[in-house]
Amino acid sequence: MLFQVSVLCFFLALVIQFVKFRTSRYYQLLKKIPGDKGVPLLGNLLEAFTNVNRLVERGIELRQTYGSTFIEWMGTISCVFLCDPRDLEIALNKSSALAKPRPYKVLELYLGYSLITADPTDWKRFHKIITPAFGLPTLKSFIPVFNEKSKILVEVLKRHEDGQPFDMLDYMMMCTLDIVTETSLGSNMNVLKNKRMDIVKSLQAAEDVIYYATLRPWCWTPALIKSTSTYKKMVNGVKGMWDYADYIITQKLSDGSRESNSCRMVKTVGEISDESLDVEKKRLGFLDHVICGLNDGSPLLKQDEIKDNTITVIVGGMGTGSLVMSASLMLLGLHRDVQEKVVKELEHIFGDDIDRAVTYEDLMQMVYLEQVINETMRLYPPVPLTGREATDEIKLTKYTLPAGTYIAIPVSLIHRNPEYFPDPNRFDPDRFSPENSANRHPFSFIPFLGGRRMCIGKKYAYMQMKIILSTVLRSYEVLPCGSREEMEQLQFKMTLHMVNGNNVKIVPRKR
Ligand code: HEM
């Protein structure tokens, strides 16, 4: 009898909760948004993990069926997908959309508590201290590093100049890892020179594990996942990188760095105008800025916060740019006319001195190369999906999102909207010419996201990508390899990958 009463009470409590939920303002606002309701109680939860490899196709189908705003349910958790640039502009500029949804807790296992994962209050504190490290004077001081590593890349690629296909992504990853460790820690692991492909592969393996966990709600409680073999696999992948960063940070802090020469230099760079900056003498890593903090009495970051933010910058800066540069070269191999135009632009910039290092002024003139990079990021955005959590009601053009809604931003769908990019699957860098971009909505193209919590490394990324690509293209001609159809077979991980790899063929460029 007692058992029957308990069961009855349990079901009664469930029904009360259900009715409460269904009559809540939260549900009443969200039920106006169209979407696939999925199965009772679970919603679309099963879809998320049984069909992981079909996420891109599923997104396209849902958009076609329900329009530019649609909802998916994972039990009582709602996830509203925003594809309309006007809604994105409203939401991403709101302080009530600065928070990250629960799945980012998984990312915390990999990156720690940092710019990408932190709650809004801590994010504001980190952002204030870290932003100056991405200012133009500091970025200009990194140009020699970008040039030096690009030259090493050209040397290392010599083993492939026989026109046989090879995966360019591995080399780009090694190059960008060296660059980002040097520009953040002030020293690097010489991964490219020593062809330490294993380091890059283990970081990729760690990313796979994290991605697996991100899509499974039972993994969103870090304390639970920490005891699993999945977590141990991830730690094995990143341990080398964590230890290296830790070693350098501990050394810098024990140097009494906060009173050191580099701190004095950090302060000087902040006061000096771009023109008068002697960049060679004042090359400071991102870490120097973070250790020294601001000169305005703001509290400095703690050692753990410094480490986590440094790892975040290293991981954030490595994979993304590598994917874009590899895809750009693949597309340039398939579109020889576009490659010719890029090379003409480079010949015009570099004249007779075609092998010289790239300067800041050269970067300003690489207008068509930038269009190619943009068109590549439109078709293959390295971060294809990202999210926010509404911490207060957000009124969009048509719907209102209640507090607690997860906002999904499917960048890859947004970039292929025919309303903004006619014939969206076609590769056409002229879409990004100044005339053609002038009247386009700024939130229709958001590879770095937009609004208040966008990518901090955008300028760094353009500088790095232009220097590496222009150096490789001055040395090598890229031949056709594979097809656009093959490139369109995409694998959705934390970042967007091509199922068949990033294969290119190169031969020395005839002068
Ligand atoms: C083509 C290159 C890049 C692309 C497409 C890209 C894209 C993005 C995107 C979409 C976000 C927002 C992620 C989110 O909110 O979940 C982001 C954040 C971030 N990115 Fe990038 N990124 C690139 C390069 C870089 C580089 C070179 C660095 C550093 C050297 C970097 C460091 C960061 C950091 C620290 C954040 C967190 C910013 C914050 O929340 O305040 N990224 N990036």
mmCIF file of C-alpha atoms in Angstrom, residues 111 116 134 146 172-181 183-184 207 309-325 383 448 455-458 460-462 464-465 468 495:
data_model
loop_
_atom_site.group_PDB
_atom_site.id
_atom_site.type_symbol
_atom_site.label_atom_id
_atom_site.label_comp_id
_atom_site.label_asym_id
_atom_site.label_seq_id
_atom_site.Cartn_x
_atom_site.Cartn_y
_atom_site.Cartn_z
ATOM 1 C CA LEU A 111 40.757 25.388 -21.608
ATOM 2 C CA ILE A 116 35.888 31.673 -23.616
ATOM 3 C CA PHE A 134 45.701 42.413 -28.913
ATOM 4 C CA PHE A 146 54.767 35.619 -38.444
ATOM 5 C CA MET A 172 49.466 24.830 -40.911
ATOM 6 C CA MET A 173 48.706 23.560 -37.402
ATOM 7 C CA MET A 174 52.412 23.136 -36.599
ATOM 8 C CA CYS A 175 53.191 26.598 -37.988
ATOM 9 C CA THR A 176 50.408 28.368 -36.090
ATOM 10 C CA LEU A 177 51.199 26.482 -32.884
ATOM 11 C CA ASP A 178 54.787 27.773 -33.046
ATOM 12 C CA ILE A 179 53.550 31.287 -33.783
ATOM 13 C CA VAL A 180 50.938 31.413 -31.060
ATOM 14 C CA THR A 181 53.230 29.946 -28.386
ATOM 15 C CA THR A 183 53.622 35.403 -29.334
ATOM 16 C CA SER A 184 51.937 34.391 -26.104
ATOM 17 C CA GLU A 207 39.345 18.363 -29.087
ATOM 18 C CA ASN A 309 43.749 32.334 -20.400
ATOM 19 C CA THR A 310 47.133 31.583 -21.961
ATOM 20 C CA ILE A 311 46.032 28.050 -22.908
ATOM 21 C CA THR A 312 42.805 29.520 -24.305
ATOM 22 C CA VAL A 313 44.686 31.960 -26.513
ATOM 23 C CA ILE A 314 47.016 29.171 -27.703
ATOM 24 C CA VAL A 315 44.168 26.778 -28.553
ATOM 25 C CA GLY A 316 41.943 29.556 -29.964
ATOM 26 C CA GLY A 317 44.743 30.864 -32.133
ATOM 27 C CA MET A 318 46.020 27.573 -33.495
ATOM 28 C CA GLY A 319 43.246 25.510 -35.083
ATOM 29 C CA THR A 320 40.997 28.223 -36.495
ATOM 30 C CA GLY A 321 43.496 30.017 -38.716
ATOM 31 C CA SER A 322 45.007 26.704 -39.869
ATOM 32 C CA LEU A 323 41.634 25.492 -41.119
ATOM 33 C CA VAL A 324 41.017 28.719 -43.027
ATOM 34 C CA MET A 325 44.476 28.790 -44.632
ATOM 35 C CA VAL A 383 33.700 27.818 -35.688
ATOM 36 C CA PHE A 448 34.571 35.817 -35.581
ATOM 37 C CA CYS A 455 36.776 36.864 -31.023
ATOM 38 C CA ILE A 456 39.568 38.858 -29.412
ATOM 39 C CA GLY A 457 42.089 37.586 -31.985
ATOM 40 C CA LYS A 458 40.413 38.842 -35.195
ATOM 41 C CA TYR A 460 45.856 38.907 -35.157
ATOM 42 C CA ALA A 461 44.233 36.211 -37.303
ATOM 43 C CA TYR A 462 44.043 38.362 -40.465
ATOM 44 C CA GLN A 464 48.869 35.907 -39.533
ATOM 45 C CA MET A 465 46.802 34.409 -42.362
ATOM 46 C CA ILE A 468 51.554 32.908 -44.162
ATOM 47 C CA THR A 495 35.681 23.307 -35.390
#
